[in-house]
XYZ file of C-alpha atoms in Angstrom:
637
model
C 52.943 39.642 -36.561
C 52.149 36.590 -34.454
C 53.144 36.632 -30.813
C 54.750 33.182 -30.587
C 55.393 33.409 -26.838
C 51.727 34.193 -26.197
C 50.707 31.325 -28.448
C 52.905 28.908 -26.463
C 51.434 30.176 -23.218
C 47.871 29.788 -24.551
C 48.712 26.326 -25.818
C 49.805 25.401 -22.267
C 46.901 27.038 -20.467
C 44.222 25.370 -22.615
C 45.125 22.000 -21.076
C 44.294 23.030 -17.498
C 41.232 24.279 -15.618
C 39.817 26.871 -15.496
C 41.457 28.044 -18.702
C 40.144 25.067 -20.638
C 36.664 26.408 -19.960
C 37.352 29.660 -21.831
C 37.003 30.394 -25.532
C 40.127 30.407 -27.705
C 39.791 34.160 -28.234
C 39.568 34.959 -24.515
C 42.426 32.605 -23.732
C 44.638 34.316 -26.303
C 43.814 37.725 -24.803
C 44.902 36.493 -21.358
C 48.039 34.786 -22.682
C 49.252 38.027 -24.272
C 49.320 39.687 -20.839
C 50.767 36.799 -18.834
C 53.930 37.495 -16.843
C 56.538 34.688 -17.081
C 58.534 34.253 -13.879
C 61.611 32.114 -13.190
C 61.853 31.270 -9.481
C 64.943 29.663 -7.932
C 64.512 26.874 -5.375
C 63.768 28.292 -1.920
C 62.669 31.709 -3.219
C 59.235 33.026 -2.278
C 56.509 34.132 -4.680
C 54.585 35.612 -1.757
C 54.557 35.177 2.014
C 52.020 35.250 4.805
C 50.520 38.686 5.475
C 52.064 40.197 2.326
C 49.790 42.440 0.315
C 47.801 40.906 -2.543
C 49.476 40.791 -5.949
C 47.922 41.871 -9.219
C 48.237 38.283 -10.464
C 47.323 34.763 -9.483
C 49.602 31.985 -10.653
C 49.857 28.648 -12.482
C 52.897 26.354 -12.419
C 54.410 25.828 -15.878
C 57.450 23.805 -14.814
C 58.724 22.708 -11.415
C 56.745 22.840 -8.182
C 55.626 25.400 -5.616
C 55.173 24.593 -1.941
C 52.370 26.283 -0.008
C 53.103 26.464 3.736
C 51.638 27.858 6.921
C 54.080 29.400 9.405
C 53.157 28.265 12.911
C 55.367 28.584 16.012
C 58.375 29.352 13.804
C 57.789 26.079 11.899
C 56.412 25.670 8.406
C 53.591 23.200 7.871
C 53.138 22.023 4.264
C 49.577 22.680 3.114
C 49.938 21.738 -0.548
C 52.504 21.188 -3.281
C 51.462 22.649 -6.632
C 52.732 20.757 -9.689
C 52.530 21.575 -13.390
C 49.107 22.986 -14.250
C 48.089 23.755 -10.641
C 46.849 27.245 -9.829
C 47.654 29.057 -6.573
C 47.584 32.504 -5.012
C 43.846 32.993 -5.653
C 43.206 35.131 -2.564
C 43.568 38.505 -4.393
C 41.118 37.300 -7.054
C 38.564 36.001 -4.549
C 38.753 38.338 -1.515
C 41.514 40.916 -2.140
C 42.907 40.211 1.337
C 46.506 39.676 2.438
C 47.911 36.199 1.868
C 47.606 33.728 4.718
C 50.082 31.199 3.294
C 53.657 31.261 2.028
C 54.366 30.210 -1.587
C 57.936 28.948 -2.018
C 59.595 27.300 -5.019
C 60.130 23.668 -4.078
C 62.587 23.368 -6.980
C 63.640 25.574 -9.880
C 60.316 26.642 -11.358
C 58.722 28.636 -14.130
C 55.328 30.087 -13.244
C 52.872 32.170 -15.165
C 51.361 35.243 -13.499
C 47.757 35.656 -14.697
C 46.772 39.352 -14.508
C 43.597 39.655 -12.491
C 42.410 42.839 -14.197
C 42.475 40.981 -17.563
C 41.222 37.598 -16.382
C 38.316 38.750 -14.218
C 36.205 40.594 -16.846
C 36.783 37.845 -19.403
C 35.697 35.080 -17.057
C 33.106 36.486 -14.671
C 30.168 35.623 -16.952
C 31.341 31.996 -17.198
C 29.499 30.121 -14.430
C 31.721 27.029 -14.622
C 34.925 29.100 -14.293
C 33.545 30.929 -11.234
C 32.419 27.670 -9.595
C 35.751 26.041 -10.267
C 37.751 28.905 -8.816
C 35.607 29.201 -5.683
C 35.747 25.474 -5.039
C 39.461 25.210 -5.789
C 40.114 28.101 -3.421
C 37.961 26.566 -0.685
C 38.891 22.914 -0.824
C 41.823 22.234 -3.124
C 39.597 20.533 -5.756
C 41.550 20.707 -8.999
C 39.681 18.185 -11.148
C 37.418 19.903 -13.688
C 35.325 16.747 -13.992
C 33.509 17.726 -10.807
C 31.940 20.552 -12.758
C 30.280 18.360 -15.338
C 26.514 18.252 -14.975
C 26.572 20.176 -11.699
C 24.407 23.230 -11.179
C 26.035 24.623 -8.054
C 28.972 24.275 -5.706
C 27.216 22.543 -2.833
C 26.072 19.718 -5.124
C 29.589 18.409 -5.526
C 31.360 19.559 -2.395
C 30.320 16.364 -0.628
C 31.110 14.117 -3.587
C 32.504 10.878 -2.218
C 35.349 9.180 -4.066
C 37.318 6.033 -3.465
C 40.675 7.773 -3.375
C 40.078 10.937 -1.305
C 37.802 11.409 1.683
C 38.934 14.962 2.224
C 35.613 16.457 1.126
C 33.799 14.300 3.701
C 36.140 15.218 6.520
C 34.530 17.277 9.264
C 36.345 20.278 10.639
C 38.123 20.286 13.975
C 36.824 23.203 16.016
C 37.561 24.632 19.458
C 35.062 23.398 22.056
C 33.887 25.522 24.998
C 34.983 28.825 23.417
C 35.735 31.931 25.486
C 32.696 34.225 25.675
C 31.778 37.625 27.090
C 28.642 39.636 27.798
C 27.365 42.565 25.710
C 28.306 44.882 28.582
C 31.948 43.691 28.846
C 34.437 46.474 28.177
C 36.802 46.373 25.190
C 39.742 46.560 27.604
C 38.680 43.382 29.417
C 38.070 41.655 26.063
C 41.550 42.572 24.785
C 43.185 41.353 28.015
C 41.253 38.097 27.867
C 42.199 37.484 24.236
C 45.848 38.205 25.041
C 45.951 35.966 28.097
C 44.064 33.102 26.419
C 46.092 33.502 23.188
C 42.968 33.522 21.045
C 42.009 35.500 17.955
C 38.324 35.939 18.707
C 35.810 36.056 21.527
C 32.095 35.292 21.187
C 29.518 37.686 22.637
C 26.834 35.474 24.180
C 23.440 35.949 25.787
C 21.690 33.048 27.508
C 24.507 30.816 26.115
C 23.532 31.768 22.555
C 25.948 33.621 20.218
C 24.753 37.112 19.299
C 28.054 38.603 18.095
C 31.775 38.085 17.694
C 34.847 40.267 18.263
C 38.078 39.363 16.469
C 41.588 40.747 16.709
C 40.830 42.492 13.370
C 37.901 44.289 15.039
C 40.210 45.518 17.804
C 42.786 46.665 15.265
C 40.339 48.373 12.841
C 37.880 49.829 15.344
C 39.789 50.504 18.577
C 43.439 50.946 17.587
C 42.319 53.523 14.983
C 40.568 55.591 17.687
C 37.086 55.059 16.244
C 36.038 53.495 19.558
C 37.397 53.972 23.056
C 38.941 51.206 25.117
C 36.073 51.713 27.564
C 33.514 50.889 24.862
C 31.360 47.802 25.351
C 31.309 44.595 23.382
C 27.912 45.457 21.967
C 29.348 48.582 20.343
C 32.164 46.919 18.381
C 30.976 43.344 17.846
C 30.162 41.924 14.422
C 26.561 40.716 14.305
C 24.798 38.508 13.376
C 27.278 35.644 13.624
C 27.806 32.903 11.040
C 26.676 29.588 12.512
C 26.734 25.880 11.674
C 26.319 22.439 13.208
C 29.381 20.484 14.310
C 29.101 18.260 11.196
C 30.217 20.963 8.786
C 32.927 19.737 6.370
C 36.129 21.574 5.577
C 35.036 22.744 2.085
C 31.600 23.790 3.361
C 33.198 25.847 6.152
C 35.663 27.535 3.817
C 32.941 28.429 1.307
C 30.728 29.798 4.106
C 33.582 32.027 5.268
C 34.153 33.241 1.703
C 30.452 33.927 1.166
C 30.143 36.016 4.324
C 33.702 37.493 4.347
C 34.141 35.992 7.807
C 37.125 34.422 9.544
C 35.139 32.516 12.199
C 32.052 30.291 12.397
C 30.150 29.734 15.637
C 29.241 26.070 16.113
C 25.848 25.679 17.787
C 23.696 22.757 18.788
C 21.266 23.010 15.876
C 23.361 25.171 13.524
C 21.430 28.385 14.149
C 22.115 31.426 16.359
C 19.032 30.474 18.401
C 20.642 27.450 20.098
C 23.431 26.814 22.560
C 27.008 27.727 21.526
C 29.233 24.626 21.645
C 32.340 25.700 19.735
C 34.090 28.071 17.372
C 35.864 27.382 14.083
C 38.539 29.727 12.726
C 40.093 30.147 9.300
C 43.380 29.112 10.910
C 41.774 25.786 11.941
C 40.793 25.181 8.310
C 44.263 25.944 6.944
C 45.804 23.476 9.404
C 43.239 20.842 8.329
C 44.210 21.336 4.693
C 47.661 19.938 5.469
C 46.104 16.544 6.259
C 44.600 16.245 2.782
C 45.648 12.769 1.488
C 46.531 14.205 -1.918
C 48.950 16.634 -0.222
C 50.527 13.781 1.738
C 50.994 11.745 -1.443
C 52.662 14.699 -3.127
C 54.995 15.001 -0.149
C 55.813 11.301 -0.360
C 56.661 11.440 -4.055
C 59.018 14.364 -3.428
C 60.662 12.940 -0.299
C 64.419 12.390 -0.518
C 65.186 10.853 2.883
C 63.718 8.208 5.165
C 63.208 10.857 7.839
C 60.811 12.715 5.549
C 58.808 9.543 4.908
C 58.730 8.718 8.610
C 57.355 12.181 9.393
C 54.688 11.730 6.704
C 53.732 8.292 8.068
C 53.177 9.906 11.473
C 50.856 12.408 9.778
C 48.987 9.457 8.270
C 48.402 8.098 11.780
C 46.852 11.443 12.745
C 44.722 11.329 9.619
C 43.591 7.795 10.460
C 42.641 8.846 13.976
C 40.678 11.814 12.624
C 38.790 9.653 10.129
C 37.852 7.123 12.835
C 36.711 9.848 15.229
C 34.496 11.324 12.550
C 33.154 7.864 11.677
C 33.784 8.173 7.959
C 32.951 5.096 5.794
C 35.361 2.409 6.976
C 35.951 0.739 3.568
C 37.074 4.081 2.175
C 39.353 4.685 5.172
C 40.980 1.362 4.324
C 41.442 2.455 0.707
C 42.971 5.814 1.618
C 45.450 4.534 4.215
C 46.392 1.511 2.090
C 47.074 3.642 -0.959
C 49.281 5.952 1.107
C 51.158 2.928 2.455
C 51.666 1.701 -1.109
C 53.024 5.070 -2.239
C 55.439 5.114 0.737
C 56.758 1.658 -0.157
C 57.093 2.587 -3.850
C 59.015 5.733 -2.981
C 61.267 3.746 -0.642
C 62.126 1.324 -3.440
C 62.790 4.200 -5.866
C 65.156 5.884 -3.394
C 67.011 2.600 -2.784
C 67.328 2.013 -6.538
C 68.794 5.506 -6.935
C 71.501 4.615 -4.424
C 72.300 1.313 -6.158
C 75.241 1.698 -8.492
C 73.961 -0.742 -11.120
C 70.468 -0.820 -12.651
C 68.383 -4.032 -12.222
C 69.808 -6.733 -14.532
C 66.321 -8.037 -15.405
C 62.672 -7.173 -14.815
C 61.383 -7.601 -11.264
C 58.254 -7.195 -9.133
C 57.973 -6.179 -5.484
C 55.032 -7.769 -3.679
C 53.324 -6.864 -0.404
C 52.048 -9.827 1.586
C 49.648 -10.431 4.460
C 47.593 -7.476 5.708
C 49.400 -4.988 3.421
C 48.752 -7.322 0.467
C 45.058 -7.353 1.422
C 45.108 -3.529 1.811
C 44.090 -3.908 5.466
C 47.195 -2.568 7.202
C 46.043 0.567 8.982
C 48.544 0.707 11.829
C 52.314 0.481 11.657
C 53.073 -3.222 11.946
C 55.751 -5.627 10.775
C 56.495 -5.817 7.071
C 55.780 -8.892 4.914
C 57.098 -8.710 1.360
C 58.661 -10.663 -1.462
C 60.420 -10.135 -4.788
C 60.064 -11.933 -8.125
C 62.647 -11.486 -10.827
C 62.564 -12.582 -14.452
C 63.896 -16.048 -15.313
C 67.566 -16.084 -16.301
C 69.958 -18.817 -17.534
C 71.259 -21.134 -14.813
C 74.771 -19.657 -14.934
C 73.327 -16.167 -14.319
C 70.953 -17.096 -11.506
C 73.233 -16.572 -8.498
C 74.572 -13.256 -9.806
C 71.016 -12.028 -10.479
C 69.660 -13.227 -7.147
C 72.571 -11.623 -5.281
C 71.751 -8.269 -6.893
C 68.105 -8.412 -5.850
C 68.853 -9.698 -2.354
C 71.236 -6.740 -1.909
C 68.497 -4.388 -3.126
C 65.897 -6.031 -0.898
C 68.122 -5.725 2.172
C 68.353 -1.968 1.519
C 64.600 -1.609 0.986
C 63.686 -3.669 4.051
C 66.126 -1.667 6.192
C 64.744 1.566 4.730
C 61.158 0.574 5.561
C 62.249 -0.331 9.073
C 63.736 3.148 9.476
C 60.397 4.640 8.410
C 58.588 2.571 11.055
C 57.644 -0.770 9.457
C 59.132 -3.319 11.810
C 61.093 -6.373 10.643
C 58.975 -9.514 10.321
C 59.850 -11.818 13.254
C 59.370 -14.854 10.956
C 61.649 -13.282 8.269
C 58.866 -13.224 5.653
C 60.694 -10.497 3.757
C 62.326 -10.080 0.363
C 65.745 -9.884 2.062
C 65.376 -13.635 2.746
C 66.721 -15.613 -0.270
C 63.686 -17.935 -0.014
C 61.391 -15.031 -0.857
C 63.628 -13.329 -3.399
C 63.872 -15.593 -6.389
C 62.959 -16.161 -10.020
C 59.451 -16.539 -11.467
C 59.984 -20.251 -12.225
C 61.151 -20.977 -8.691
C 58.168 -19.060 -7.279
C 55.841 -21.180 -9.429
C 57.526 -24.339 -8.168
C 57.235 -23.137 -4.558
C 53.501 -22.508 -4.882
C 53.003 -25.828 -6.687
C 54.737 -27.626 -3.804
C 52.498 -25.922 -1.208
C 49.376 -26.856 -3.186
C 50.301 -30.427 -4.191
C 51.881 -31.382 -0.848
C 49.920 -29.324 1.732
C 51.604 -29.929 5.077
C 51.395 -27.701 8.158
C 54.125 -25.334 7.015
C 52.722 -25.122 3.504
C 49.259 -24.256 4.818
C 50.713 -21.508 7.032
C 52.772 -20.034 4.225
C 49.833 -20.215 1.846
C 47.726 -18.091 4.182
C 50.432 -15.391 3.977
C 51.624 -15.619 0.395
C 48.210 -16.103 -1.260
C 47.337 -12.557 -0.199
C 49.999 -10.838 -2.259
C 49.603 -7.504 -3.992
C 51.712 -5.985 -6.751
C 53.504 -2.876 -5.459
C 56.357 -1.965 -7.798
C 58.099 -3.124 -10.964
C 56.726 -5.255 -13.816
C 53.177 -6.352 -12.996
C 53.280 -8.982 -15.731
C 55.453 -11.156 -13.481
C 52.893 -11.214 -10.642
C 50.107 -11.761 -13.184
C 51.993 -14.760 -14.595
C 52.463 -16.185 -11.105
C 48.729 -15.747 -10.359
C 47.803 -17.570 -13.567
C 50.058 -20.508 -12.661
C 48.699 -20.549 -9.087
C 45.075 -20.896 -10.200
C 45.905 -23.549 -12.769
C 47.517 -25.712 -10.074
C 44.664 -25.190 -7.583
C 42.094 -26.207 -10.210
C 43.988 -29.464 -10.706
C 44.254 -30.205 -6.975
C 40.954 -29.415 -5.232
C 42.097 -31.360 -2.165
C 44.257 -28.355 -1.330
C 41.207 -26.169 -0.621
C 39.851 -28.846 1.727
C 43.113 -28.731 3.665
C 42.888 -24.945 3.876
C 39.283 -25.257 5.044
C 40.245 -27.764 7.722
C 42.816 -25.333 9.015
C 40.197 -22.572 9.318
C 37.665 -24.606 11.298
C 40.396 -25.809 13.649
C 41.386 -22.294 14.564
C 40.726 -21.482 18.251
C 37.278 -20.069 18.984
C 36.949 -16.501 20.295
C 34.453 -17.565 22.993
C 33.857 -20.664 25.096
C 30.752 -22.782 25.740
C 29.405 -20.238 28.201
C 30.216 -17.367 25.816
C 33.202 -16.276 27.864
C 36.213 -14.812 25.993
C 38.963 -17.370 25.384
C 42.194 -15.659 26.429
C 45.853 -16.519 26.103
C 47.221 -18.884 28.753
C 50.947 -18.887 27.971
C 53.794 -16.366 27.792
C 53.611 -12.694 28.692
C 50.134 -12.289 27.204
C 48.227 -14.359 29.772
C 44.609 -13.300 30.290
C 44.826 -11.193 27.115
C 42.481 -11.647 24.142
C 44.081 -12.117 20.697
C 41.556 -10.455 18.383
C 43.617 -11.117 15.244
C 44.056 -14.908 15.594
C 40.723 -15.725 17.264
C 38.356 -13.353 15.458
C 39.802 -11.718 12.353
C 41.795 -14.583 10.798
C 38.895 -17.078 10.570
C 36.906 -14.467 8.575
C 39.924 -13.544 6.422
C 40.857 -17.170 5.715
C 37.277 -18.233 4.920
C 36.844 -15.427 2.363
C 40.122 -16.385 0.698
C 39.296 -20.098 0.390
C 35.758 -19.564 -0.856
C 36.814 -17.127 -3.566
C 39.701 -19.396 -4.608
C 37.103 -22.144 -5.127
C 35.383 -19.870 -7.674
C 38.731 -19.209 -9.418
C 38.245 -15.444 -9.076
C 41.476 -13.515 -9.639
C 42.552 -10.027 -8.595
C 40.541 -9.755 -5.365
C 42.711 -9.910 -2.247
C 40.822 -7.588 0.086
C 38.550 -9.358 2.611
C 35.627 -6.950 2.227
C 35.817 -7.152 -1.566
C 35.973 -10.936 -1.364
C 32.759 -11.140 0.661
C 31.086 -8.651 -1.669
C 32.019 -10.810 -4.667
C 30.903 -13.986 -2.916
C 27.506 -12.399 -2.230
C 27.164 -11.740 -5.960
C 28.259 -15.244 -6.944
C 26.111 -17.039 -4.340
C 22.885 -15.094 -3.797
C 21.576 -17.956 -1.627
C 24.326 -17.127 0.907
C 24.221 -13.344 0.453
C 22.935 -12.684 3.980
C 25.738 -14.743 5.562
C 28.474 -13.074 3.475
C 27.136 -9.614 4.264
C 27.122 -10.554 7.971
C 30.754 -11.684 7.682
C 31.693 -8.404 5.995
C 29.995 -6.365 8.741
C 31.669 -8.431 11.421
C 35.076 -8.003 9.773
C 34.606 -4.223 9.576
C 33.611 -4.072 13.228
C 36.534 -6.190 14.407
C 39.202 -4.508 12.297
C 37.946 -1.090 13.317
C 37.974 -2.163 16.986
C 41.529 -3.541 16.615
C 42.636 -0.286 15.006
C 41.059 1.891 17.703
C 42.688 -0.228 20.415
C 46.040 0.065 18.639
C 45.763 3.853 18.519
C 44.703 3.962 22.171
C 47.562 1.784 23.356
C 50.149 2.779 20.730
C 50.624 -0.787 19.508
C 49.317 -3.162 16.812
C 45.938 -3.596 18.575
C 46.322 -7.379 18.225
C 46.189 -8.111 21.965
C 43.329 -6.666 23.984
C 43.169 -6.365 27.741
C 39.517 -7.284 28.408
C 39.610 -5.505 31.780
C 39.966 -2.196 29.958
C 36.730 -2.709 27.961
C 33.279 -1.593 28.978
C 30.377 -4.022 29.112
C 28.983 -2.462 25.922
C 32.303 -2.967 24.082
C 32.446 -6.615 25.137
C 28.878 -7.172 23.909
C 29.725 -5.489 20.610
C 32.648 -7.859 20.125
C 30.617 -10.941 20.954
C 27.933 -9.939 18.455
C 30.634 -9.682 15.803
C 31.774 -13.252 16.585
C 28.461 -14.799 15.555
C 29.164 -15.124 11.779
C 32.472 -16.937 12.464
C 30.745 -20.140 13.492
C 28.271 -19.854 10.610
C 30.977 -19.421 7.970
C 32.907 -22.347 9.467
C 29.814 -24.507 9.171
C 29.496 -23.511 5.527
C 33.125 -24.575 4.940
C 32.466 -27.953 6.535
C 29.608 -28.609 4.138
C 31.235 -27.039 1.056
C 34.484 -29.000 1.317
C 33.156 -32.180 3.031
C 35.331 -31.639 6.078
C 33.484 -33.815 8.625
C 35.527 -36.913 7.765
C 38.721 -34.887 8.128
C 37.971 -33.740 11.684
């Protein structure tokens, strides 16, 4: 007789790694022994320090939250959705759990018996590699296994949507050490007083051994060694070492390989050089909570603005870490921008859930300005707009009123999270920027056909829009209309070009910084207006002149321009490098001063920092000269 339950389980498992790497026969054998568990929300599957189970688990329905208990608070490390495996520690190391696994909602999970799974899978190299890597670094995509001979070959794989595998570990610098002759009693007192879980035994500043709280428990508390014993007698040796550039997955795999809970960080990565730090398994687990994929899962499950605000604060920590570790800046932009987008989407979803009536027609939410260009790294003011589908004249006011009401809720919600209100009211809550597709087309046509000062200013904001939520076809239709009008009125691009070359210079004739002279920002340098905006505006105008759609990001614009105009490739690459330098500098200043980074106090900069800025200014004049020639601007000056 067929076991229909086992067949259903096998049919589910075959869709997810590592089970999709097993033969049908082996999968059926495992499915027949699977334990099906129903877990109520808030109930634990296992908790920290509990003994290892005879199963590891996969989520069938619902979600399971993995947390680390720290100072009586729980830090979310991961949220496992349908098809995600968890609880691998008994399979990999047979040690007590170091995380809590709690049902985030009503869930059905499958318990995979280790004694059945292990013999059926241990000869399968891809299964073993997948499990080790998943355990070490939360990689759950089986595609990383394709064409790869070993784990280390894909641990450092760089992707556009997750820099986690490139992220270096955060370790403790200047670790506590002792001599080989130090007594166990002194070591235990030192570890207690310093509140540390390990002490390094050093000789000539080089690590020769390590003593952990586990060593004290297993060797001294059991009576195997006396409290008067020396460090040399109970230490674990040799130590596991690495350079300070070790990544989180590399560190976790090294610990697994050597059954160690600590890695000594040395100058050259060997035990024969100076000890500079120590990395613990606890440090790694804390780092896992700043995985962008974990943050995005948290965002999608958030129910309140407070939850989203807390996550956004975590994003700021993540940004700071990425900058400190000097990860590729374009990818930092991608990561933070995508997280911002998910936060805004979730905010709109939550506001729609609170709205009594569903949207009367299709609509699109747009991000404008720096968020529209995917260049908003720090919390700054929000710029957004809303397009709704065309409706009959007698239905327009009723429809607009609905979307204005929705926009007011969303804008207020975003403000609660930390996105400040736009001082110029460039937000969807403003009836001007919450209207029908036809009226939006007319508005853009007016800016292009009759380009006055206000129109030029608004163009610089609204031309950098990005679809965020709703029906993308509406924003695509607006873009199509926009380019058709520009192609019929080339004079508009000349007016935009004139505006760029008239922007205030960042330095004077004698290469001194040009600072603000009015208001409360006197003697302060405005890096956004004087340095970043000329590069941003120039890239926009030049790409518009080529009628290239779908490229709003400044770096991407210069990359595309370099492809389209190989004769100017060097200049465009220089502009891209300058933009990266300036935006990174602005971001670092914002983090340092807890503000937008827009205004910089030159007195706080070193001579080297000032020189670095001035070098980045050089392409500004060159790109402005190109605009003068390209759009025949001399007669307009």
